[in-house]
Coordinates of C-alpha atoms and ligand atoms in Angstrom, one line a residue:
M153 CA 192.8 -116.0 97.2
T154 CA 194.6 -115.5 100.5
Q155 CA 192.3 -115.0 103.4
T156 CA 193.1 -112.8 106.3
G157 CA 191.3 -113.6 109.5
Q158 CA 188.3 -115.8 109.7
A159 CA 186.2 -116.1 106.6
P160 CA 182.8 -114.4 107.2
D161 CA 179.5 -116.1 106.6
G162 CA 177.6 -114.2 104.0
A163 CA 174.1 -112.9 104.7
R164 CA 170.9 -113.7 102.9
I165 CA 169.3 -110.6 101.3
H166 CA 165.6 -110.8 100.5
V167 CA 163.5 -108.2 98.7
T168 CA 159.7 -108.6 98.3
G169 CA 157.6 -106.3 96.1
A170 CA 160.0 -103.4 96.6
G171 CA 159.4 -100.1 94.8
L172 CA 161.1 -96.7 95.0
R173 CA 159.6 -93.3 94.1
V174 CA 161.9 -90.4 93.2
R175 CA 161.1 -86.7 93.3
G176 CA 158.3 -85.8 91.0
G177 CA 156.4 -89.0 92.0
R178 CA 158.0 -91.2 89.4
E179 CA 158.5 -94.8 90.3
A180 CA 162.1 -95.5 89.6
L181 CA 161.9 -99.1 90.7
R182 CA 158.8 -101.3 90.7
D183 CA 157.9 -104.7 92.1
V184 CA 161.4 -106.0 92.8
T185 CA 161.4 -109.5 94.3
L186 CA 164.7 -111.1 94.7
D187 CA 166.4 -113.6 97.0
I188 CA 170.2 -113.5 97.2
A189 CA 171.7 -116.4 99.1
P190 CA 174.9 -116.3 101.1
R191 CA 178.1 -117.0 99.0
Q192 CA 176.3 -115.9 95.8
L193 CA 177.9 -113.6 93.3
T194 CA 174.9 -111.6 92.0
G195 CA 174.8 -109.2 89.0
I196 CA 172.1 -106.5 88.5
A197 CA 171.7 -105.5 84.9
G198 CA 169.5 -103.2 82.9
G199 CA 169.9 -100.2 80.6
S200 CA 171.3 -96.9 81.6
G201 CA 169.0 -95.2 84.1
A202 CA 167.1 -98.4 84.7
G203 CA 167.6 -98.1 88.4
K204 CA 170.5 -100.5 89.1
S205 CA 172.3 -98.1 91.4
L206 CA 169.1 -97.4 93.3
L207 CA 168.4 -101.1 93.6
L208 CA 171.9 -101.7 94.9
E209 CA 171.4 -99.0 97.6
L210 CA 168.0 -100.5 98.4
L211 CA 169.5 -104.0 98.8
A212 CA 172.3 -102.5 101.0
G213 CA 169.7 -100.9 103.2
L214 CA 171.1 -97.4 102.3
R215 CA 167.8 -96.4 100.8
L216 CA 164.4 -97.2 102.2
P217 CA 161.9 -98.6 99.8
S218 CA 158.7 -96.6 99.1
T219 CA 156.8 -100.0 99.0
G220 CA 157.7 -103.5 99.8
L221 CA 160.3 -105.0 102.1
V222 CA 164.0 -105.5 102.2
R223 CA 165.4 -108.0 104.7
H224 CA 168.9 -109.0 105.7
D225 CA 168.9 -112.4 107.3
G226 CA 165.2 -112.0 107.8
Q227 CA 165.5 -108.7 109.6
E228 CA 165.2 -105.0 108.7
P229 CA 168.7 -103.9 107.5
A230 CA 169.1 -101.4 110.3
R231 CA 168.1 -103.9 112.9
A232 CA 170.2 -106.8 111.4
A233 CA 173.3 -104.4 111.3
I234 CA 175.2 -107.0 109.2
P235 CA 178.8 -105.9 108.6
S236 CA 178.7 -104.9 104.9
G237 CA 180.8 -103.0 102.5
F238 CA 179.6 -100.6 99.8
V239 CA 181.9 -99.6 96.9
P240 CA 180.2 -96.7 95.0
Q241 CA 181.2 -95.4 91.6
D242 CA 183.1 -92.5 93.3
D243 CA 186.5 -92.8 94.7
I244 CA 186.5 -93.7 98.4
V245 CA 190.2 -93.6 98.9
H246 CA 192.1 -90.4 99.2
R247 CA 194.2 -89.9 96.1
G248 CA 196.8 -87.8 97.9
L249 CA 198.1 -90.7 100.2
G250 CA 200.1 -93.8 99.5
L251 CA 197.8 -96.9 99.2
R252 CA 199.0 -98.6 102.4
R253 CA 198.8 -95.4 104.5
S254 CA 195.3 -94.7 103.1
L255 CA 194.1 -98.2 104.0
E256 CA 195.8 -98.0 107.5
Y257 CA 193.9 -94.8 108.2
A258 CA 190.6 -96.3 106.9
A259 CA 191.2 -99.4 109.1
R260 CA 191.8 -97.3 112.2
L261 CA 188.8 -95.1 111.5
R262 CA 186.6 -98.2 111.2
G263 CA 188.0 -99.8 114.4
A264 CA 189.8 -102.5 112.5
D265 CA 193.4 -103.6 113.4
P266 CA 195.6 -101.8 110.8
R267 CA 197.7 -105.0 110.6
I268 CA 194.9 -106.4 108.4
V269 CA 196.0 -104.1 105.6
E270 CA 198.9 -106.2 104.4
G271 CA 196.6 -109.3 104.1
V272 CA 193.9 -107.3 102.2
L273 CA 196.5 -105.9 99.8
L274 CA 197.8 -109.4 99.1
E275 CA 194.2 -110.6 98.7
L276 CA 193.5 -108.0 96.0
G277 CA 196.8 -108.3 94.3
L278 CA 197.9 -104.9 95.3
A279 CA 200.9 -105.7 97.6
D280 CA 203.4 -104.4 95.1
R281 CA 201.5 -101.2 94.8
A282 CA 201.3 -100.6 98.5
D283 CA 203.7 -97.6 98.6
Q284 CA 202.5 -96.0 95.4
S285 CA 200.3 -92.9 95.7
V286 CA 196.6 -93.7 95.0
A287 CA 196.6 -90.9 92.4
T288 CA 199.1 -92.8 90.3
L289 CA 197.3 -96.2 90.4
S290 CA 195.6 -97.3 87.2
G291 CA 191.7 -97.3 87.0
G292 CA 191.5 -101.0 87.7
E293 CA 193.9 -100.7 90.6
R294 CA 191.9 -97.9 92.1
K295 CA 188.7 -99.9 91.8
R296 CA 190.5 -102.7 93.7
A297 CA 191.8 -100.1 96.3
G298 CA 188.1 -99.2 96.9
I299 CA 187.2 -102.8 97.4
A300 CA 190.3 -103.2 99.7
V301 CA 188.9 -100.4 102.0
E302 CA 185.7 -102.3 102.3
L303 CA 187.4 -105.6 103.0
L304 CA 189.2 -104.2 106.0
T305 CA 186.3 -104.9 108.3
R306 CA 185.7 -108.4 106.9
P307 CA 182.1 -107.7 105.7
R308 CA 179.6 -110.4 105.3
V309 CA 178.1 -108.7 102.3
L310 CA 179.8 -106.6 99.7
F311 CA 177.9 -104.3 97.3
L312 CA 179.7 -102.8 94.3
D313 CA 178.3 -100.2 91.9
E314 CA 179.7 -100.9 88.4
P315 CA 183.1 -102.2 89.6
T316 CA 184.2 -103.2 86.1
S317 CA 183.1 -100.0 84.3
G318 CA 186.0 -98.3 82.5
L319 CA 188.3 -101.4 82.8
D320 CA 189.7 -103.3 79.8
P321 CA 188.1 -106.7 79.4
A322 CA 191.1 -108.6 80.9
T323 CA 191.3 -106.4 84.0
G324 CA 187.5 -106.6 84.3
E325 CA 187.7 -110.3 84.1
R326 CA 190.4 -110.5 86.8
L327 CA 188.3 -108.2 89.0
M328 CA 185.3 -110.5 88.5
D329 CA 187.6 -113.5 89.4
T330 CA 188.5 -111.7 92.6
L331 CA 184.9 -111.1 93.5
G332 CA 184.0 -114.7 92.6
E333 CA 186.7 -115.9 94.9
L334 CA 185.5 -113.6 97.6
A335 CA 182.0 -115.1 97.3
A336 CA 183.4 -118.6 97.4
T337 CA 185.0 -117.7 100.8
G338 CA 181.6 -116.9 102.2
V339 CA 180.8 -113.3 101.4
T340 CA 177.6 -112.4 99.6
V341 CA 178.6 -110.2 96.7
V342 CA 176.2 -108.0 94.8
L343 CA 177.2 -105.8 91.9
T344 CA 175.7 -103.7 89.1
T345 CA 177.1 -104.0 85.7
H346 CA 176.6 -103.3 82.0
S347 CA 178.9 -106.1 80.9
P348 CA 177.5 -109.3 79.4
A349 CA 180.8 -111.0 80.3
D350 CA 180.3 -110.0 84.0
L351 CA 176.8 -111.4 84.0
A352 CA 178.0 -114.7 82.6
R353 CA 180.3 -115.1 85.6
C354 CA 177.6 -114.5 88.2
D355 CA 175.7 -117.1 90.1
L356 CA 172.5 -115.0 90.0
V357 CA 171.5 -112.4 87.5
A358 CA 168.7 -109.9 88.0
F359 CA 167.4 -107.7 85.1
L360 CA 165.6 -104.3 85.3
T361 CA 163.6 -102.9 82.4
P362 CA 164.6 -99.4 81.2
D363 CA 161.7 -97.9 83.2
G364 CA 162.7 -99.6 86.4
E365 CA 160.4 -102.6 86.4
F366 CA 161.8 -105.9 87.7
A367 CA 162.2 -108.2 84.7
G368 CA 163.2 -111.4 86.5
S369 CA 166.2 -113.1 88.1
G370 CA 167.9 -116.5 87.7
T371 CA 171.1 -118.1 87.0
P372 CA 172.7 -116.9 83.8
D373 CA 171.5 -120.1 82.0
Q374 CA 168.0 -119.7 83.3
M375 CA 167.9 -116.1 82.2
L376 CA 169.1 -116.9 78.7
R377 CA 166.5 -119.7 78.4
R378 CA 163.8 -117.5 79.8
F379 CA 164.3 -114.8 77.3
D380 CA 165.0 -117.3 74.5
A381 CA 168.4 -115.6 74.0
R382 CA 171.9 -116.8 73.1
T383 CA 173.7 -113.9 74.7
F384 CA 173.0 -111.3 77.4
T385 CA 173.0 -108.6 74.7
E386 CA 169.9 -110.3 73.4
V387 CA 168.4 -110.3 76.9
Y388 CA 169.0 -106.6 77.2
A389 CA 167.1 -106.1 73.9
A390 CA 164.3 -108.5 75.0
V391 CA 163.9 -106.7 78.3
A392 CA 163.8 -103.3 76.6
V393 CA 161.0 -104.5 74.2
N394 CA 159.1 -106.2 76.9
S395 CA 159.2 -103.1 79.2
T396 CA 156.6 -101.5 77.0
E397 CA 154.4 -104.6 77.3
P398 CA 154.6 -105.6 80.9
A399 CA 152.0 -108.4 80.4
E400 CA 154.4 -110.2 78.2
L401 CA 157.3 -110.2 80.6
P402 CA 158.6 -113.7 81.3
A403 CA 157.8 -115.0 84.8
T404 CA 159.8 -113.5 87.5
T405 CA 161.2 -115.1 90.6
P406 CA 158.2 -115.9 92.9
P407 CA 157.9 -113.8 96.0
A408 CA 158.7 -115.4 99.3
D409 CA 158.0 -114.7 102.9
P410 CA 160.9 -112.6 104.1
D411 CA 160.2 -113.3 107.7
G412 CA 159.5 -116.9 107.2
P413 CA 162.0 -119.7 107.1
S414 CA 165.2 -119.2 105.1
S415 CA 164.7 -119.4 101.4
A416 CA 166.9 -122.4 101.5
T417 CA 163.5 -124.1 101.4
T418 CA 161.9 -121.8 98.9
P419 CA 162.0 -122.4 95.2
M420 CA 164.1 -119.4 94.5
V421 CA 167.0 -119.2 92.1
S422 CA 169.3 -121.9 93.0
A423 CA 173.0 -122.1 92.9
T424 CA 175.6 -124.4 94.3
P425 CA 178.6 -122.8 95.9
A426 CA 180.4 -120.5 93.4
T427 CA 183.7 -122.0 92.4
A428 CA 186.0 -119.1 91.6
G429 CA 183.1 -117.3 90.0
H430 CA 182.3 -119.9 87.3
P431 CA 178.6 -119.9 86.7
S432 CA 178.8 -123.3 85.0
A433 CA 179.1 -124.6 88.5
T434 CA 175.6 -123.4 89.3
S435 CA 172.6 -125.8 89.3
V436 CA 169.7 -124.4 87.4
E437 CA 166.9 -126.6 88.7
G438 CA 168.2 -127.7 92.2
P439 CA 167.3 -125.9 95.4
A440 CA 169.7 -123.4 97.0
P441 CA 170.5 -124.9 100.3
R442 CA 174.0 -123.8 101.1
E443 CA 173.3 -122.4 104.5
T444 CA 171.2 -123.9 107.2
D445 CA 169.0 -121.7 109.3
A446 CA 171.2 -122.4 112.3
S447 CA 174.4 -121.4 110.5
Q448 CA 172.7 -118.2 109.2
R449 CA 171.6 -117.3 112.8
E450 CA 175.2 -118.0 114.0
G451 CA 176.5 -115.9 111.1
A452 CA 174.2 -113.0 112.0
E453 CA 175.2 -113.2 115.7
R454 CA 178.9 -113.2 114.8
G455 CA 178.2 -110.3 112.4
K456 CA 176.5 -108.3 115.2
Q457 CA 179.4 -109.0 117.6
A458 CA 181.9 -107.9 114.9
G459 CA 179.9 -104.8 114.3
R460 CA 179.9 -103.9 118.0
S461 CA 183.6 -104.4 118.3
R462 CA 184.1 -102.3 115.2
L463 CA 182.6 -99.1 116.4
G464 CA 185.9 -97.3 115.8
P465 CA 187.6 -94.7 117.9
G466 CA 185.7 -92.2 120.1
A467 CA 185.3 -88.5 119.2
V468 CA 188.8 -87.5 120.5
G469 CA 190.4 -90.5 118.8
Q470 CA 188.7 -89.7 115.5
W471 CA 189.8 -86.0 115.8
L472 CA 193.4 -87.0 116.3
L473 CA 193.3 -89.6 113.5
L474 CA 191.7 -87.2 111.1
T475 CA 194.0 -84.4 112.0
R476 CA 197.0 -86.7 111.3
R477 CA 195.5 -87.9 108.0
G478 CA 194.7 -84.3 107.0
G479 CA 198.3 -83.2 107.9
E480 CA 199.8 -86.0 105.9
L481 CA 197.5 -85.2 102.9
L482 CA 198.6 -81.6 103.1
V483 CA 202.3 -82.3 103.3
R484 CA 202.2 -84.9 100.5
D485 CA 200.4 -82.5 98.1
R486 CA 203.6 -80.4 97.6
L487 CA 202.1 -78.0 95.1
S488 CA 199.1 -77.2 97.2
A489 CA 201.3 -76.9 100.3
A490 CA 203.6 -74.5 98.4
I491 CA 200.7 -72.4 97.3
M492 CA 199.2 -72.3 100.8
V493 CA 202.5 -71.1 102.3
G494 CA 203.6 -69.0 99.4
S495 CA 200.4 -67.0 98.8
P496 CA 200.3 -65.3 102.3
L497 CA 204.0 -64.5 101.9
M498 CA 203.3 -62.8 98.5
I499 CA 200.4 -60.9 99.9
V500 CA 202.4 -59.7 102.9
A501 CA 205.1 -58.5 100.5
M502 CA 202.5 -56.7 98.4
F503 CA 201.1 -55.0 101.5
A504 CA 204.6 -53.9 102.4
L505 CA 205.1 -52.3 99.0
L506 CA 201.6 -50.8 98.8
F507 CA 201.5 -48.7 102.0
R508 CA 204.0 -45.9 102.6
P509 CA 205.8 -45.9 106.0
G510 CA 204.9 -43.6 108.9
V511 CA 201.2 -43.2 108.4
F512 CA 200.6 -44.0 112.1
D513 CA 203.2 -41.4 113.2
P514 CA 201.2 -39.1 115.6
G515 CA 203.3 -36.2 114.5
L516 CA 202.3 -36.5 110.9
P517 CA 199.6 -39.2 110.5
S518 CA 197.7 -40.0 107.4
P519 CA 194.2 -40.9 108.8
S520 CA 192.7 -42.3 105.5
S521 CA 195.8 -44.5 105.0
T522 CA 195.6 -45.8 108.5
A523 CA 192.0 -46.9 107.9
M524 CA 193.1 -48.6 104.6
V525 CA 196.1 -50.4 106.2
L526 CA 193.8 -51.8 108.9
F527 CA 191.1 -52.8 106.5
W528 CA 193.5 -54.7 104.2
I529 CA 195.0 -56.5 107.2
A530 CA 191.5 -57.6 108.3
F531 CA 190.5 -58.6 104.8
G532 CA 193.9 -60.4 104.2
A533 CA 193.4 -62.5 107.3
F534 CA 189.8 -63.3 106.3
F535 CA 190.9 -64.1 102.7
F536 CA 193.7 -66.5 103.8
G537 CA 191.2 -68.4 105.9
L538 CA 188.5 -68.5 103.2
A539 CA 190.9 -69.7 100.5
Y540 CA 192.2 -72.4 102.8
G541 CA 188.8 -73.6 103.8
L542 CA 187.1 -73.5 100.3
L543 CA 188.6 -76.7 98.9
Q544 CA 188.8 -78.8 102.1
I545 CA 185.6 -80.7 101.9
C546 CA 184.2 -80.6 98.3
G547 CA 187.3 -82.4 97.0
E548 CA 186.8 -85.4 99.3
L549 CA 183.0 -85.6 99.4
G550 CA 182.9 -89.2 98.0
V551 CA 185.2 -90.3 100.8
V552 CA 183.3 -88.5 103.5
R553 CA 180.0 -89.9 102.2
R554 CA 181.3 -93.4 102.4
E555 CA 183.0 -92.9 105.8
R556 CA 179.8 -91.4 107.2
L557 CA 178.1 -94.7 106.5
T558 CA 180.8 -96.4 108.7
T559 CA 182.0 -94.5 111.7
L560 CA 182.9 -91.0 110.7
R561 CA 181.5 -88.3 113.0
L562 CA 181.1 -84.8 111.7
G563 CA 182.3 -83.0 114.9
P564 CA 185.7 -84.5 114.9
Y565 CA 185.9 -84.2 111.1
L566 CA 185.3 -80.5 111.1
A567 CA 187.4 -79.9 114.2
S568 CA 190.3 -81.7 112.5
K569 CA 190.2 -79.2 109.6
V570 CA 190.2 -76.2 112.0
T571 CA 193.0 -77.8 114.2
L572 CA 195.1 -78.3 111.1
L573 CA 194.7 -75.0 109.3
L574 CA 194.1 -72.4 112.0
P575 CA 197.7 -72.6 113.4
V576 CA 199.1 -72.1 109.8
L577 CA 196.8 -69.1 109.4
A578 CA 197.7 -67.7 112.8
L579 CA 201.4 -67.9 111.7
A580 CA 200.6 -66.1 108.5
D581 CA 198.7 -63.4 110.4
A582 CA 201.6 -63.0 112.9
L583 CA 204.0 -62.7 109.9
L584 CA 201.8 -60.0 108.3
L585 CA 201.8 -57.9 111.5
L586 CA 205.6 -58.4 112.0
V587 CA 206.5 -57.4 108.5
L588 CA 204.2 -54.3 108.5
R589 CA 205.6 -53.2 111.9
A590 CA 209.2 -53.8 110.8
G591 CA 208.5 -51.6 107.7
D592 CA 206.9 -48.9 109.9
R593 CA 203.4 -49.5 108.3
L594 CA 201.9 -50.0 111.8
P595 CA 202.0 -47.9 115.0
D596 CA 205.0 -47.9 117.3
A597 CA 203.3 -49.6 120.2
G598 CA 203.8 -52.3 122.9
L599 CA 202.9 -56.0 123.1
D600 CA 199.5 -55.2 124.5
V601 CA 198.5 -53.5 121.2
Y602 CA 200.1 -56.1 119.0
G603 CA 198.6 -58.9 121.1
S604 CA 195.1 -57.4 120.5
L605 CA 195.9 -56.9 116.7
F606 CA 197.0 -60.6 116.5
V607 CA 194.0 -62.0 118.3
T608 CA 191.8 -60.0 115.9
T609 CA 193.5 -61.2 112.8
A610 CA 193.5 -64.8 114.0
L611 CA 189.8 -64.6 114.7
A612 CA 189.2 -63.0 111.3
S613 CA 191.1 -65.9 109.7
A614 CA 189.0 -68.4 111.8
A615 CA 185.8 -66.8 110.5
G616 CA 187.1 -66.9 106.9
L617 CA 188.2 -70.5 107.4
T618 CA 184.9 -71.7 108.8
L619 CA 182.9 -69.8 106.1
G620 CA 185.2 -71.6 103.5
L621 CA 184.4 -74.9 105.2
L622 CA 180.7 -74.2 105.1
T623 CA 180.8 -73.2 101.4
S624 CA 182.9 -76.3 100.7
A625 CA 180.3 -78.5 102.4
A626 CA 177.5 -76.8 100.3
V627 CA 179.0 -77.2 96.8
S628 CA 179.7 -80.3 94.8
D629 CA 183.2 -79.8 93.3
P630 CA 186.2 -77.5 93.5
G631 CA 185.1 -75.6 90.4
Q632 CA 181.9 -74.5 92.1
A633 CA 183.9 -73.5 95.2
A634 CA 186.2 -71.3 93.1
L635 CA 183.1 -69.6 91.5
M636 CA 181.8 -68.8 95.0
L637 CA 185.0 -66.8 95.8
P638 CA 183.9 -63.4 94.4
L639 CA 180.4 -63.8 95.8
L640 CA 181.9 -64.3 99.3
C641 CA 184.6 -61.6 99.0
F642 CA 182.8 -58.6 97.4
P643 CA 180.3 -58.0 100.2
Q644 CA 183.1 -58.4 102.8
V645 CA 184.9 -55.5 101.0
L646 CA 181.9 -53.3 100.2
F647 CA 180.0 -53.6 103.5
S648 CA 183.0 -53.7 105.9
G649 CA 182.5 -50.1 106.8
A650 CA 186.0 -49.2 105.7
F651 CA 185.4 -47.6 102.3
V652 CA 181.9 -46.3 103.1
P653 CA 181.7 -45.8 106.9
V654 CA 178.7 -47.7 108.4
P655 CA 177.0 -44.4 109.5
L656 CA 177.1 -43.2 105.9
M657 CA 175.6 -46.4 104.4
A658 CA 172.0 -46.7 103.3
G659 CA 169.7 -48.4 105.8
A660 CA 169.8 -51.8 104.0
G661 CA 173.6 -51.6 103.7
Q662 CA 173.9 -51.0 107.4
W663 CA 171.9 -54.1 108.1
L664 CA 174.0 -56.1 105.6
S665 CA 177.2 -54.9 107.2
V666 CA 176.1 -56.6 110.5
A667 CA 176.5 -60.0 108.7
M668 CA 180.0 -59.2 107.5
T669 CA 182.8 -60.6 109.7
N670 CA 185.2 -58.2 108.1
R671 CA 183.3 -55.2 109.6
W672 CA 183.8 -56.6 113.1
A673 CA 187.5 -57.4 112.5
F674 CA 188.1 -53.9 111.0
E675 CA 186.5 -52.3 114.0
A676 CA 188.5 -54.4 116.5
L677 CA 191.7 -53.6 114.7
G678 CA 190.8 -49.8 114.7
A679 CA 190.0 -50.0 118.4
G680 CA 193.2 -52.0 119.1
A681 CA 195.4 -49.5 117.3
D682 CA 193.5 -46.6 118.9
L683 CA 192.5 -44.9 115.6
E684 CA 190.1 -42.7 117.6
G685 CA 193.0 -41.2 119.7
L686 CA 195.2 -40.8 116.6
W687 CA 192.6 -39.1 114.5
A688 CA 191.3 -36.9 117.4
R689 CA 194.7 -35.8 118.8
G690 CA 197.1 -36.4 115.9
A691 CA 198.6 -33.6 114.0
S692 CA 196.5 -34.1 110.8
P693 CA 193.5 -31.7 110.3
L694 CA 191.8 -34.6 108.4
G695 CA 191.5 -36.7 111.5
P696 CA 188.6 -35.1 113.3
P697 CA 186.2 -34.9 110.3
L698 CA 187.1 -38.5 109.3
L699 CA 186.4 -39.6 112.9
A700 CA 183.0 -37.9 112.7
S701 CA 182.1 -39.8 109.6
Y702 CA 183.1 -43.2 111.1
G703 CA 181.0 -42.4 114.2
D704 CA 181.5 -44.9 117.0
S705 CA 183.0 -47.6 114.8
F706 CA 186.2 -47.8 116.9
A707 CA 184.7 -46.9 120.2
H708 CA 184.1 -50.4 121.5
A709 CA 186.6 -52.6 123.2
P710 CA 188.1 -55.2 120.8
W711 CA 186.9 -58.1 122.9
T712 CA 183.3 -57.2 122.1
R713 CA 184.1 -57.7 118.4
W714 CA 186.1 -60.8 119.2
L715 CA 183.0 -62.4 120.7
I716 CA 181.1 -61.6 117.5
L717 CA 183.8 -63.2 115.4
V718 CA 183.8 -66.3 117.6
G719 CA 180.0 -66.4 117.3
F720 CA 180.2 -66.3 113.5
S721 CA 182.8 -69.0 113.4
V722 CA 180.7 -71.3 115.6
F723 CA 177.7 -70.6 113.5
F724 CA 179.5 -71.3 110.3
V725 CA 180.8 -74.6 111.7
L726 CA 177.4 -75.6 112.9
V727 CA 175.8 -74.9 109.5
A728 CA 178.6 -76.8 107.7
G729 CA 177.9 -79.8 110.0
W730 CA 174.2 -79.6 109.3
L731 CA 174.7 -79.4 105.6
L732 CA 177.2 -82.3 105.7
N733 CA 174.8 -84.3 107.7
R734 CA 172.1 -83.8 105.1
R735 CA 174.4 -84.6 102.2
C736 CA 176.3 -87.5 103.8
P737 CA 173.7 -89.1 106.1
T738 CA 174.6 -92.1 108.3
V739 CA 171.4 -93.8 106.9
R740 CA 169.8 -92.9 103.6
R741 CA 166.2 -91.7 103.6
P742 CA 163.5 -92.4 101.0
L743 CA 163.9 -90.2 97.9
V744 CA 160.5 -88.7 98.7
S745 CA 159.0 -87.9 102.0
R746 CA 156.5 -90.2 103.7
R747 CA 153.8 -87.5 103.4
Q748 CA 154.5 -87.3 99.6
Q749 CA 154.3 -91.1 99.4
V750 CA 150.9 -91.2 101.2
S751 CA 149.5 -88.3 99.1
R752 CA 150.5 -90.1 95.9
G753 CA 148.8 -93.2 97.1
A754 CA 151.8 -95.3 97.6
R755 CA 151.9 -97.8 100.5
P756 CA 154.9 -96.8 102.6
S757 CA 157.2 -99.6 103.4
A758 CA 157.6 -101.0 106.9
E759 CA 161.3 -99.9 106.8
G760 CA 160.3 -96.4 105.8
T761 CA 158.0 -96.1 108.8
R762 CA 160.1 -97.7 111.4
S763 CA 163.7 -96.9 110.6
R764 CA 163.2 -93.2 111.0
Ligands
ATP1070 N1 168.3 -88.9 94.1 C1 167.5 -89.0 93.0 N2 166.5 -88.2 92.8 C2 165.7 -88.3 91.7 N3 165.9 -89.2 90.8 C3 166.9 -90.0 90.9 C4 167.8 -90.0 92.0 N4 168.7 -91.0 91.9 C5 168.4 -91.6 90.7 N5 167.4 -91.0 90.1 C6 166.8 -91.4 88.9 O1 166.4 -92.8 88.9 C7 166.7 -93.5 87.7 C8 167.6 -94.6 88.0 O2 168.9 -94.1 88.4 P1 170.1 -95.1 88.7 O3 171.3 -94.3 89.0 O4 169.8 -96.2 89.6 O5 170.3 -95.7 87.2 P2 171.4 -96.8 86.7 O6 170.6 -98.0 86.2 O7 172.4 -97.1 87.8 O8 172.1 -96.0 85.6 P3 173.5 -96.1 85.0 O9 173.7 -97.4 84.4 O10 173.5 -95.0 83.9 O11 174.5 -95.8 86.1 C9 167.3 -92.4 86.8 O12 166.3 -92.0 85.9 C10 167.8 -91.3 87.7 O13 167.7 -90.1 87.1

């Protein structure tokens, strides 16, 4: 394996008596005691739902244990702050970009020198795929792309959730070779797997029973002997049987003092340095002294320094970077870009066909048509924004979740979405007004009136866009976002005050209309186009009674409605940020609250108490 930069020293990961409760009080993990030495390739095995992913997150310090302790180089994970990579099962690379570009953005975001990308691509055998779009990579190549992202910051520990799942045996074997080589260069590598072949290539194997109990750890040979099995498939079966009879479980790795001396001196599972991932090179009985205490301390110190120098760009730098990346994603996805540009054009054309010309002519106005023209302009502007915003976040939630655990800040992230999309929306709004004016569907007025109408439509679009972003942050996939569309649009039509004027609505409807951005945009457009003057003094006898039914809807200066629209947009962005912060936290929390743990009689872990 080609190494780029200085080979990192792996970290020692130590878990003592760790357990994890999930909602409903069930203990998803019990009594895990495990010691993973630097340079080890460790496989976590167990049936489906046994808790492998949870244990991986626990080991990575992304989840806090309900009971017991997790230590990285003898310290709480948050305090040790060891540079580590985590490759979840979800994609963590944008599919819409070329592989090299995607990695360069990831490197910049994490504060790494983008020149490292070429080396990492070579390291993972992806150099000849560098210019290919991530979407067109094979499953195995995409898995390696995920690992490449994590190697950009030269982690000391790499955690991978089922990296070989879905790969053919040969590709899986090559990936395990790569991980073994990585471990041999000094990185501590921990992975979950269902594959007996993967386990045979590990230095250390840990098994969980189907109900989350720790069933023991050891070298592959040790585990086979301990369960009197010839293959790991037999170990799976033995562990499943024993899970119903805990007393008969074979002896597990003995607990050790996590804060004490390095387990180089404890009788834990022992392994000599992994040579290209071949477990035959591991020593079953011997101690595991590959790292001295001094070298571990040095490694930890180097890791902390590396962590500090890798804080990534500041808020403005992130905003610029994310805006650029978003722009590139938008332009490269030609079909979506065409739909984004094409749909406002089509709607503008439809509006031009729908309304007849001259309805704003003071000599022969059509009061009800003028109200409809302005309502549909307001709704069109809102709808463009909503449609643009709805798919922005939910489609890349896996990437956001992973990037949040590195350096991503939500302020610059959300600001980049608005910066990128609002100018496009404003252009569509301007076009809408221009086309309608050119076709005599809007009043013959000066720049002041059109300036006011434009500001209103741009703010209506901003409100739609931010509501779309909020919704996108709340749902889990684009399908759910699409289902939300009618729910978000119908009230904006019904309670806008255009079809049923606000004074004529039932009490509850009047209250609901306050929460509709479309109401305020419609009123601002009406005030900007001076509907009151046209209806009161125009030649149509229908004007005065219509004006009476709309009450003072158009009596307020447009800027008062603009302030309300700005307020809504700010509120939507803040809620979107709050939701994203909950869904993509920078540090994971326990699955149940501390109060719930105490009320259920669990002893909260030291991490759970201190890290929050
Ligand atoms: N956030 C959560 N809230 C409640 N229960 C959870 C949560 N995450 C996981 N669980 C439960 O904990 C158990 C272990 O889940 P986990 O994802 O770790 O299993 P796994 O061994 O990785 O499974 P698989 O091999 O199928 O991926 C499962 O029963 C799962 O339903």
